[in-house]
Amino acid sequence: MANATTQTTKREGFGSRNVFIMSAIGSAVGLGNIWRFPYVAYEGGGGAFLIPYLCALLTAGIPLLFFDYAIGHRFRSSAPLAFRRMNRAAEPLGWWQVLICVVIATYYAVIIAWAAMYTWFSANITWGKGNEQDYFFGDFLQMGDVSAGLSTEFVPQVGLPLIGVWLVVIIIMTLGVKRGIGAANMILMPLLTLMFATLVVQSLFLPGAMDGLTAFFTPNWEALADPGVWASAYGHIFFSLSVAFGIMVTYSSYLKRKTDLTGSGLVVAFANSSFEILAGIGVFAALGFMAAAQGTEVSGVATSGIGLAFIAFPTIVSNATGGSIIGVLFFGALVFAGITSLVSVLEVVVAALQDKLGWGRVRTTLVVAIPVALLSIAFFSTTTALAVLDTTDAFVNAFGIMAVALVAVVLVAWILHKLPVLRDHLNKRSSFRLGWTWMLLTGALAPVVLGYLLYNEIVAKLEAPYGEYPAWFLGIFGWGMAIALIVLAVLLTLLPWSRRSHAKLDPDYDEFLIEENYEPDSETGSIRLPDETAKVARS
């Protein structure tokens, strides 16, 4: 046993619990916190939206965050191997999450590239006053019609910074979990917080800022009777906390064996929500100024996503005193938030291949990142990039993340009956102990909510072609991609694990099992476990 395990190096890990917490917050705090939450809250009843939002956080977000932590830390591996160690039949779930992350990484990087360019543009108000929308879609993206087919026309002002983003991310990834991912988050997250706090303070002193905050916080109690508002709150929480991506499974596997898991999870969850509320204050203070400058109501300028970031905020920058500073802070914050999230997404893929093939960090990172970067540049530095991004994001969120989360909780809770094992693992190491409440929320409420959200998404996308895009286009980048992810996940499961893989040689997992008082078999060298894990721990 000892001779076999020494052929494989020990698994990488975070230097401390604080580094893990900062990295987990860095993953959770992404573009959606800044450009999606404020508008979702505003549309969902303003101040009244905090009620369904907190309910969703406490009854679904945090329980599923603990669910991911328990799987990653208990089975000490990437998503595919963690699910495999739980039960061989569950392995495709891990590969499904890995493939979702591949798709997300390809388009997430280009949004960071846009933000990087707009950070530079903010210094000189390059888009010109009153020309913000035409500049973004025309001069900057040079957007073409996808009906004529996919474009191969390279857009240099998008493609070149996109290459730069990938170079930065690859460098961070090759440095490893401790010196790369952990160190980057310990630098970027404090900078992000400082920059956004400064942006909020500056926005609060703009004329009309109070009107924006009034619109944001004034409660519309009638909205609480709308099931769609509650569904929106739960849907946002699932995506906001990075659950079901495989990210938190992977990150928690890098924790030391005696770590307070639930305490860490509570810190991450509430830090993420605090940043979202901070973002809401900053965004709506700025939108209040924009409405006052245009002589209209806040409702007339409130928007989200790309429209908020690359049209509304440039308009604010163009008209505000000291607007260039606001632009640099806002778009710089998007860059930092994007990089910390992209690194976490890519780590899911790198960790999975490391476990599967037994390769080293640098080799695996280059084998993963270079092809993904080339795909990203090929699809998202052309004139049809926005249509591909819009469609891919819509379908991978609904029929990727939401679907895999639903299947995972049903399989683990109702078919494999592993929730008691995961609960006991969490309780053995944590200050905040879990009981039947957590098991009911994870195994009963979460599947119901996820099923409802998924059903609504299916109905909405079947009723009318998404975005009025051509059928062939939706067949490739929409429905076809969603189905292809499942098929490829099964195929990757069928591929044999390398003899040098962590499924067969993993000294860190062996030490963990022995520490848990599971004894190695003297004849085969495998670990005898008191449950089904024994059958797959060394298969």
Tab-separated table of C-alpha atoms in Angstrom, residues 71-433:
chain	number	residue	atom	x	y	z
A	71	ILE	CA	-19.225	15.812	-0.916
A	72	GLY	CA	-15.937	17.490	-1.788
A	73	HIS	CA	-14.418	17.267	1.677
A	74	ARG	CA	-15.685	13.751	2.475
A	75	PHE	CA	-14.428	12.205	-0.762
A	76	ARG	CA	-11.454	14.577	-1.184
A	77	SER	CA	-11.401	14.895	-4.959
A	78	SER	CA	-12.745	16.656	-8.011
A	79	ALA	CA	-16.438	16.387	-8.868
A	80	PRO	CA	-16.241	13.213	-11.056
A	81	LEU	CA	-14.077	11.258	-8.616
A	82	ALA	CA	-16.016	12.512	-5.578
A	83	PHE	CA	-19.291	11.243	-7.021
A	84	ARG	CA	-17.560	8.025	-8.135
A	85	ARG	CA	-16.252	7.407	-4.619
A	86	MET	CA	-19.771	7.904	-3.340
A	87	ASN	CA	-21.158	5.430	-5.872
A	88	ARG	CA	-19.998	4.408	-9.329
A	89	ALA	CA	-23.422	5.224	-10.817
A	90	ALA	CA	-23.078	8.857	-9.722
A	91	GLU	CA	-19.862	9.580	-11.655
A	92	PRO	CA	-21.614	11.080	-14.750
A	93	LEU	CA	-22.918	13.882	-12.525
A	94	GLY	CA	-19.349	15.019	-11.940
A	95	TRP	CA	-18.476	15.003	-15.632
A	96	TRP	CA	-21.708	16.844	-16.414
A	97	GLN	CA	-20.579	19.607	-14.048
A	98	VAL	CA	-17.103	19.609	-15.613
A	99	LEU	CA	-18.523	20.072	-19.114
A	100	ILE	CA	-20.831	22.851	-17.932
A	101	CYS	CA	-17.748	24.634	-16.603
A	102	VAL	CA	-15.977	24.220	-19.955
A	103	VAL	CA	-18.858	25.974	-21.711
A	104	ILE	CA	-19.106	28.732	-19.097
A	105	ALA	CA	-15.359	29.391	-19.225
A	106	THR	CA	-15.426	29.966	-22.986
A	107	TYR	CA	-17.908	32.843	-22.833
A	108	TYR	CA	-17.215	34.190	-19.340
A	109	ALA	CA	-13.721	35.208	-20.422
A	110	VAL	CA	-14.958	37.500	-23.184
A	111	ILE	CA	-17.131	39.522	-20.778
A	112	ILE	CA	-14.003	40.114	-18.687
A	113	ALA	CA	-12.240	41.243	-21.879
A	114	TRP	CA	-15.064	43.708	-22.625
A	115	ALA	CA	-14.840	45.062	-19.072
A	116	ALA	CA	-11.049	45.408	-19.350
A	117	MET	CA	-11.402	47.476	-22.539
A	118	TYR	CA	-14.139	49.634	-21.024
A	119	THR	CA	-11.903	50.282	-18.021
A	120	TRP	CA	-9.461	51.796	-20.491
A	121	PHE	CA	-12.195	53.539	-22.492
A	122	SER	CA	-13.525	55.198	-19.312
A	123	ALA	CA	-10.416	57.325	-18.985
A	124	ASN	CA	-11.185	59.192	-22.237
A	125	ILE	CA	-14.961	58.600	-22.582
A	126	THR	CA	-14.095	56.859	-25.860
A	127	TRP	CA	-17.717	56.001	-26.689
A	128	GLY	CA	-18.722	59.660	-26.949
A	129	LYS	CA	-21.554	61.350	-25.072
A	130	GLY	CA	-25.008	60.215	-26.206
A	131	ASN	CA	-23.579	57.454	-28.366
A	132	GLU	CA	-23.149	54.698	-25.774
A	133	GLN	CA	-25.486	52.084	-27.273
A	134	ASP	CA	-24.383	52.549	-30.874
A	135	TYR	CA	-20.756	52.468	-29.785
A	136	PHE	CA	-21.073	49.184	-27.887
A	137	PHE	CA	-23.037	47.230	-30.491
A	138	GLY	CA	-21.595	48.918	-33.559
A	139	ASP	CA	-18.085	50.329	-33.109
A	140	PHE	CA	-16.954	47.960	-30.355
A	141	LEU	CA	-18.645	44.595	-30.992
A	142	GLN	CA	-19.300	45.246	-34.700
A	143	MET	CA	-22.331	43.024	-34.186
A	144	GLY	CA	-23.562	41.085	-37.208
A	145	ASP	CA	-26.721	39.117	-37.988
A	146	VAL	CA	-26.439	35.441	-37.044
A	147	SER	CA	-29.200	34.546	-39.532
A	148	ALA	CA	-26.594	34.580	-42.271
A	149	GLY	CA	-24.427	32.081	-40.379
A	150	LEU	CA	-21.561	32.247	-37.907
A	151	SER	CA	-19.016	34.920	-38.640
A	152	THR	CA	-15.272	34.349	-38.895
A	153	GLU	CA	-14.488	38.072	-38.984
A	154	PHE	CA	-12.016	38.842	-36.196
A	155	VAL	CA	-12.795	41.891	-34.040
A	156	PRO	CA	-9.379	43.012	-32.718
A	157	GLN	CA	-10.614	45.254	-29.881
A	158	VAL	CA	-12.376	42.181	-28.456
A	159	GLY	CA	-10.013	39.398	-29.517
A	160	LEU	CA	-6.743	40.931	-28.304
A	161	PRO	CA	-7.884	41.649	-24.713
A	162	LEU	CA	-9.530	38.210	-24.703
A	163	ILE	CA	-6.120	36.684	-25.409
A	164	GLY	CA	-4.726	38.784	-22.548
A	165	VAL	CA	-7.394	37.527	-20.149
A	166	TRP	CA	-6.558	33.927	-20.977
A	167	LEU	CA	-2.827	34.524	-20.484
A	168	VAL	CA	-3.452	35.962	-17.005
A	169	VAL	CA	-5.782	33.117	-16.043
A	170	ILE	CA	-3.410	30.428	-17.339
A	171	ILE	CA	-0.547	31.896	-15.310
A	172	ILE	CA	-2.680	31.880	-12.148
A	173	MET	CA	-3.784	28.306	-12.795
A	174	THR	CA	-0.307	26.928	-13.486
A	175	LEU	CA	0.955	28.299	-10.166
A	176	GLY	CA	-1.359	25.886	-8.370
A	177	VAL	CA	-4.016	26.005	-5.682
A	178	LYS	CA	-1.927	27.650	-2.966
A	179	ARG	CA	0.450	29.942	-4.881
A	180	GLY	CA	-1.918	30.663	-7.770
A	181	ILE	CA	-5.643	30.504	-6.983
A	182	GLY	CA	-5.333	31.208	-3.264
A	183	ALA	CA	-2.808	34.033	-3.663
A	184	ALA	CA	-4.787	35.656	-6.488
A	185	ASN	CA	-7.970	35.696	-4.422
A	186	MET	CA	-6.174	37.085	-1.365
A	187	ILE	CA	-5.046	40.013	-3.558
A	188	LEU	CA	-8.007	40.557	-5.876
A	189	MET	CA	-10.897	40.207	-3.396
A	190	PRO	CA	-9.739	42.990	-1.026
A	191	LEU	CA	-9.055	45.185	-4.074
A	192	LEU	CA	-12.501	44.401	-5.487
A	193	THR	CA	-14.168	45.253	-2.174
A	194	LEU	CA	-12.210	48.506	-1.832
A	195	MET	CA	-12.938	49.556	-5.412
A	196	PHE	CA	-16.645	48.838	-5.181
A	197	ALA	CA	-16.999	50.496	-1.778
A	198	THR	CA	-15.331	53.596	-3.232
A	199	LEU	CA	-17.699	53.446	-6.209
A	200	VAL	CA	-20.709	53.251	-3.882
A	201	VAL	CA	-19.553	56.250	-1.828
A	202	GLN	CA	-18.962	58.315	-4.976
A	203	SER	CA	-22.327	57.293	-6.441
A	204	LEU	CA	-24.166	58.329	-3.274
A	205	PHE	CA	-23.072	61.951	-3.788
A	206	LEU	CA	-24.397	62.166	-7.352
A	207	PRO	CA	-27.509	64.328	-7.917
A	208	GLY	CA	-30.581	62.084	-7.938
A	209	ALA	CA	-28.859	59.245	-6.059
A	210	MET	CA	-31.514	59.266	-3.326
A	211	ASP	CA	-34.238	58.816	-5.936
A	212	GLY	CA	-32.464	55.684	-7.138
A	213	LEU	CA	-32.149	54.307	-3.617
A	214	THR	CA	-35.799	55.081	-2.922
A	215	ALA	CA	-36.783	53.099	-6.025
A	216	PHE	CA	-34.511	50.237	-4.998
A	217	PHE	CA	-35.574	49.923	-1.345
A	218	THR	CA	-39.238	50.989	-1.384
A	219	PRO	CA	-41.138	47.754	-0.699
A	220	ASN	CA	-43.903	46.577	-2.998
A	221	TRP	CA	-45.647	44.164	-0.657
A	222	GLU	CA	-48.040	42.983	-3.365
A	223	ALA	CA	-45.100	41.378	-5.168
A	224	LEU	CA	-44.812	38.813	-2.375
A	225	ALA	CA	-48.051	37.225	-3.591
A	226	ASP	CA	-46.494	36.548	-7.000
A	227	PRO	CA	-44.990	33.006	-7.241
A	228	GLY	CA	-42.695	34.311	-9.983
A	229	VAL	CA	-40.960	36.617	-7.503
A	230	TRP	CA	-40.219	33.721	-5.163
A	231	ALA	CA	-39.025	31.596	-8.081
A	232	SER	CA	-36.770	34.469	-9.153
A	233	ALA	CA	-35.278	34.685	-5.654
A	234	TYR	CA	-34.531	30.955	-5.504
A	235	GLY	CA	-33.183	30.930	-9.060
A	236	HIS	CA	-30.828	33.789	-8.309
A	237	ILE	CA	-29.538	32.189	-5.103
A	238	PHE	CA	-28.689	28.907	-6.869
A	239	PHE	CA	-26.488	30.710	-9.386
A	240	SER	CA	-25.121	33.326	-7.012
A	241	LEU	CA	-23.515	30.903	-4.543
A	242	SER	CA	-21.822	28.753	-7.229
A	243	VAL	CA	-23.652	25.594	-6.131
A	244	ALA	CA	-23.995	22.636	-8.536
A	245	PHE	CA	-21.118	23.851	-10.729
A	246	GLY	CA	-18.660	21.419	-9.168
A	247	ILE	CA	-16.755	24.480	-7.928
A	248	MET	CA	-17.468	24.108	-4.229
A	249	VAL	CA	-16.992	20.343	-4.408
A	250	THR	CA	-13.529	20.944	-5.851
A	251	TYR	CA	-12.581	23.817	-3.554
A	252	SER	CA	-13.692	22.000	-0.378
A	253	SER	CA	-11.571	19.000	-1.376
A	254	TYR	CA	-8.513	21.246	-0.952
A	255	LEU	CA	-9.343	21.975	2.698
A	256	LYS	CA	-7.459	20.504	5.611
A	257	ARG	CA	-9.185	17.504	7.166
A	258	LYS	CA	-10.092	19.272	10.406
A	259	THR	CA	-11.841	22.364	9.069
A	260	ASP	CA	-15.047	24.001	10.267
A	261	LEU	CA	-17.112	23.420	7.118
A	262	THR	CA	-20.486	24.841	8.109
A	263	GLY	CA	-18.944	27.875	9.781
A	264	SER	CA	-16.973	28.565	6.606
A	265	GLY	CA	-20.105	28.133	4.525
A	266	LEU	CA	-22.050	30.674	6.573
A	267	VAL	CA	-19.251	33.224	6.178
A	268	VAL	CA	-19.161	32.701	2.403
A	269	ALA	CA	-22.948	32.856	2.004
A	270	PHE	CA	-23.472	36.030	4.030
A	271	ALA	CA	-20.402	37.743	2.549
A	272	ASN	CA	-21.780	37.065	-0.921
A	273	SER	CA	-25.210	38.453	0.012
A	274	SER	CA	-23.652	41.509	1.653
A	275	PHE	CA	-21.759	42.277	-1.533
A	276	GLU	CA	-24.971	41.935	-3.552
A	277	ILE	CA	-26.770	44.471	-1.380
A	278	LEU	CA	-23.747	46.776	-1.633
A	279	ALA	CA	-23.896	46.390	-5.406
A	280	GLY	CA	-27.604	47.251	-5.373
A	281	ILE	CA	-26.910	50.473	-3.479
A	282	GLY	CA	-24.120	51.527	-5.824
A	283	VAL	CA	-25.946	50.620	-9.037
A	284	PHE	CA	-29.254	52.255	-8.144
A	285	ALA	CA	-27.616	55.383	-6.776
A	286	ALA	CA	-25.950	55.740	-10.179
A	287	LEU	CA	-29.194	54.931	-12.021
A	288	GLY	CA	-30.956	57.605	-9.950
A	289	PHE	CA	-28.457	60.130	-11.254
A	290	MET	CA	-28.982	58.884	-14.814
A	291	ALA	CA	-32.764	59.252	-14.488
A	292	ALA	CA	-32.419	62.793	-13.092
A	293	ALA	CA	-30.045	63.790	-15.909
A	294	GLN	CA	-32.488	62.500	-18.536
A	295	GLY	CA	-35.561	63.897	-16.806
A	296	THR	CA	-37.248	60.513	-16.466
A	297	GLU	CA	-38.218	58.006	-13.787
A	298	VAL	CA	-35.763	55.425	-12.436
A	299	SER	CA	-37.990	52.722	-13.935
A	300	GLY	CA	-37.211	54.148	-17.357
A	301	VAL	CA	-33.450	53.562	-17.034
A	302	ALA	CA	-33.320	50.471	-14.798
A	303	THR	CA	-31.903	47.458	-16.594
A	304	SER	CA	-29.593	44.511	-15.971
A	305	GLY	CA	-26.859	42.421	-17.532
A	306	ILE	CA	-25.025	43.689	-20.589
A	307	GLY	CA	-27.415	46.623	-20.960
A	308	LEU	CA	-26.619	47.873	-17.457
A	309	ALA	CA	-22.862	47.363	-17.685
A	310	PHE	CA	-22.042	48.506	-21.204
A	311	ILE	CA	-24.818	50.979	-22.038
A	312	ALA	CA	-26.316	52.432	-18.838
A	313	PHE	CA	-23.039	52.824	-16.920
A	314	PRO	CA	-21.167	54.423	-19.832
A	315	THR	CA	-24.079	56.886	-20.033
A	316	ILE	CA	-23.602	57.641	-16.333
A	317	VAL	CA	-19.859	58.020	-16.831
A	318	SER	CA	-20.448	60.436	-19.713
A	319	ASN	CA	-22.680	62.750	-17.662
A	320	ALA	CA	-21.362	62.573	-14.100
A	321	THR	CA	-18.749	64.850	-12.586
A	322	GLY	CA	-15.704	62.646	-12.135
A	323	GLY	CA	-17.370	60.099	-14.393
A	324	SER	CA	-14.067	58.636	-15.571
A	325	ILE	CA	-13.275	57.571	-12.008
A	326	ILE	CA	-16.694	55.921	-11.699
A	327	GLY	CA	-16.065	54.072	-14.975
A	328	VAL	CA	-12.621	52.836	-13.967
A	329	LEU	CA	-13.921	51.643	-10.587
A	330	PHE	CA	-17.021	49.928	-12.025
A	331	PHE	CA	-15.381	48.170	-14.948
A	332	GLY	CA	-12.258	47.394	-12.938
A	333	ALA	CA	-14.509	45.726	-10.354
A	334	LEU	CA	-16.098	43.662	-13.135
A	335	VAL	CA	-12.638	42.536	-14.268
A	336	PHE	CA	-11.547	41.446	-10.790
A	337	ALA	CA	-14.872	39.754	-10.002
A	338	GLY	CA	-14.774	37.999	-13.364
A	339	ILE	CA	-11.214	36.699	-13.008
A	340	THR	CA	-11.779	35.201	-9.538
A	341	SER	CA	-14.909	33.464	-10.813
A	342	LEU	CA	-13.332	32.271	-14.067
A	343	VAL	CA	-10.391	30.758	-12.192
A	344	SER	CA	-12.793	28.752	-10.013
A	345	VAL	CA	-14.751	27.545	-13.051
A	346	LEU	CA	-11.607	26.410	-14.832
A	347	GLU	CA	-10.259	24.685	-11.717
A	348	VAL	CA	-13.200	22.256	-11.837
A	349	VAL	CA	-11.950	21.029	-15.223
A	350	VAL	CA	-8.258	20.980	-14.312
A	351	ALA	CA	-8.849	19.074	-11.056
A	352	ALA	CA	-11.025	16.501	-12.832
A	353	LEU	CA	-8.366	15.692	-15.429
A	354	GLN	CA	-5.636	15.625	-12.787
A	355	ASP	CA	-7.607	13.007	-10.890
A	356	LYS	CA	-8.461	11.053	-14.052
A	357	LEU	CA	-4.980	10.977	-15.591
A	358	GLY	CA	-2.627	11.478	-12.642
A	359	TRP	CA	-0.827	14.346	-14.404
A	360	GLY	CA	0.949	17.270	-12.754
A	361	ARG	CA	-0.504	20.773	-12.348
A	362	VAL	CA	1.300	22.568	-15.201
A	363	ARG	CA	0.740	19.867	-17.799
A	364	THR	CA	-2.953	19.486	-16.949
A	365	THR	CA	-3.556	23.235	-16.894
A	366	LEU	CA	-2.029	23.722	-20.331
A	367	VAL	CA	-3.899	20.737	-21.808
A	368	VAL	CA	-7.177	22.142	-20.462
A	369	ALA	CA	-6.736	25.889	-20.762
A	370	ILE	CA	-5.196	26.194	-24.219
A	371	PRO	CA	-8.002	24.351	-26.104
A	372	VAL	CA	-10.685	26.146	-24.055
A	373	ALA	CA	-8.969	29.481	-24.746
A	374	LEU	CA	-8.800	28.737	-28.481
A	375	LEU	CA	-12.517	27.870	-28.534
A	376	SER	CA	-13.254	31.043	-26.599
A	377	ILE	CA	-11.286	33.191	-29.035
A	378	ALA	CA	-12.764	31.447	-32.084
A	379	PHE	CA	-16.408	31.901	-31.064
A	380	PHE	CA	-16.354	35.134	-29.064
A	381	SER	CA	-14.001	37.484	-30.899
A	382	THR	CA	-16.162	37.629	-34.037
A	383	THR	CA	-19.130	39.755	-35.103
A	384	THR	CA	-21.660	37.064	-34.074
A	385	ALA	CA	-20.179	36.608	-30.594
A	386	LEU	CA	-23.040	38.255	-28.695
A	387	ALA	CA	-25.687	35.928	-30.157
A	388	VAL	CA	-23.600	32.842	-29.295
A	389	LEU	CA	-22.980	34.153	-25.779
A	390	ASP	CA	-26.628	35.018	-25.168
A	391	THR	CA	-27.937	31.638	-26.307
A	392	THR	CA	-25.249	29.535	-24.671
A	393	ASP	CA	-25.631	31.293	-21.330
A	394	ALA	CA	-29.427	30.931	-21.357
A	395	PHE	CA	-29.400	27.209	-22.091
A	396	VAL	CA	-26.424	26.148	-19.959
A	397	ASN	CA	-27.936	27.904	-16.927
A	398	ALA	CA	-31.373	26.346	-17.324
A	399	PHE	CA	-30.633	22.902	-18.724
A	400	GLY	CA	-27.140	22.526	-17.342
A	401	ILE	CA	-26.707	23.948	-13.859
A	402	MET	CA	-30.336	23.738	-12.781
A	403	ALA	CA	-30.818	20.254	-14.227
A	404	VAL	CA	-27.638	18.765	-12.769
A	405	ALA	CA	-28.484	20.246	-9.355
A	406	LEU	CA	-31.915	18.600	-9.460
A	407	VAL	CA	-30.519	15.206	-10.498
A	408	ALA	CA	-27.735	15.396	-7.894
A	409	VAL	CA	-29.971	16.047	-4.885
A	410	VAL	CA	-32.506	13.413	-5.985
A	411	LEU	CA	-29.818	10.791	-6.612
A	412	VAL	CA	-27.842	11.441	-3.427
A	413	ALA	CA	-30.852	11.900	-1.145
A	414	TRP	CA	-33.453	9.477	-2.465
A	415	ILE	CA	-31.594	6.782	-4.404
A	416	LEU	CA	-28.199	6.484	-2.709
A	417	HIS	CA	-29.484	7.618	0.725
A	418	LYS	CA	-26.209	9.433	1.475
A	419	LEU	CA	-27.539	12.526	3.235
A	420	PRO	CA	-27.021	10.985	6.733
A	421	VAL	CA	-23.396	10.194	5.836
A	422	LEU	CA	-22.814	13.737	4.592
A	423	ARG	CA	-24.571	15.262	7.608
A	424	ASP	CA	-22.431	13.230	10.026
A	425	HIS	CA	-19.289	14.262	8.160
A	426	LEU	CA	-20.214	17.939	8.463
A	427	ASN	CA	-21.131	17.620	12.136
A	428	LYS	CA	-17.893	15.863	13.016
A	429	ARG	CA	-15.893	18.914	11.957
A	430	SER	CA	-18.140	21.936	12.328
A	431	SER	CA	-19.230	24.359	15.021
A	432	PHE	CA	-22.707	24.763	13.505
A	433	ARG	CA	-24.315	21.328	13.679
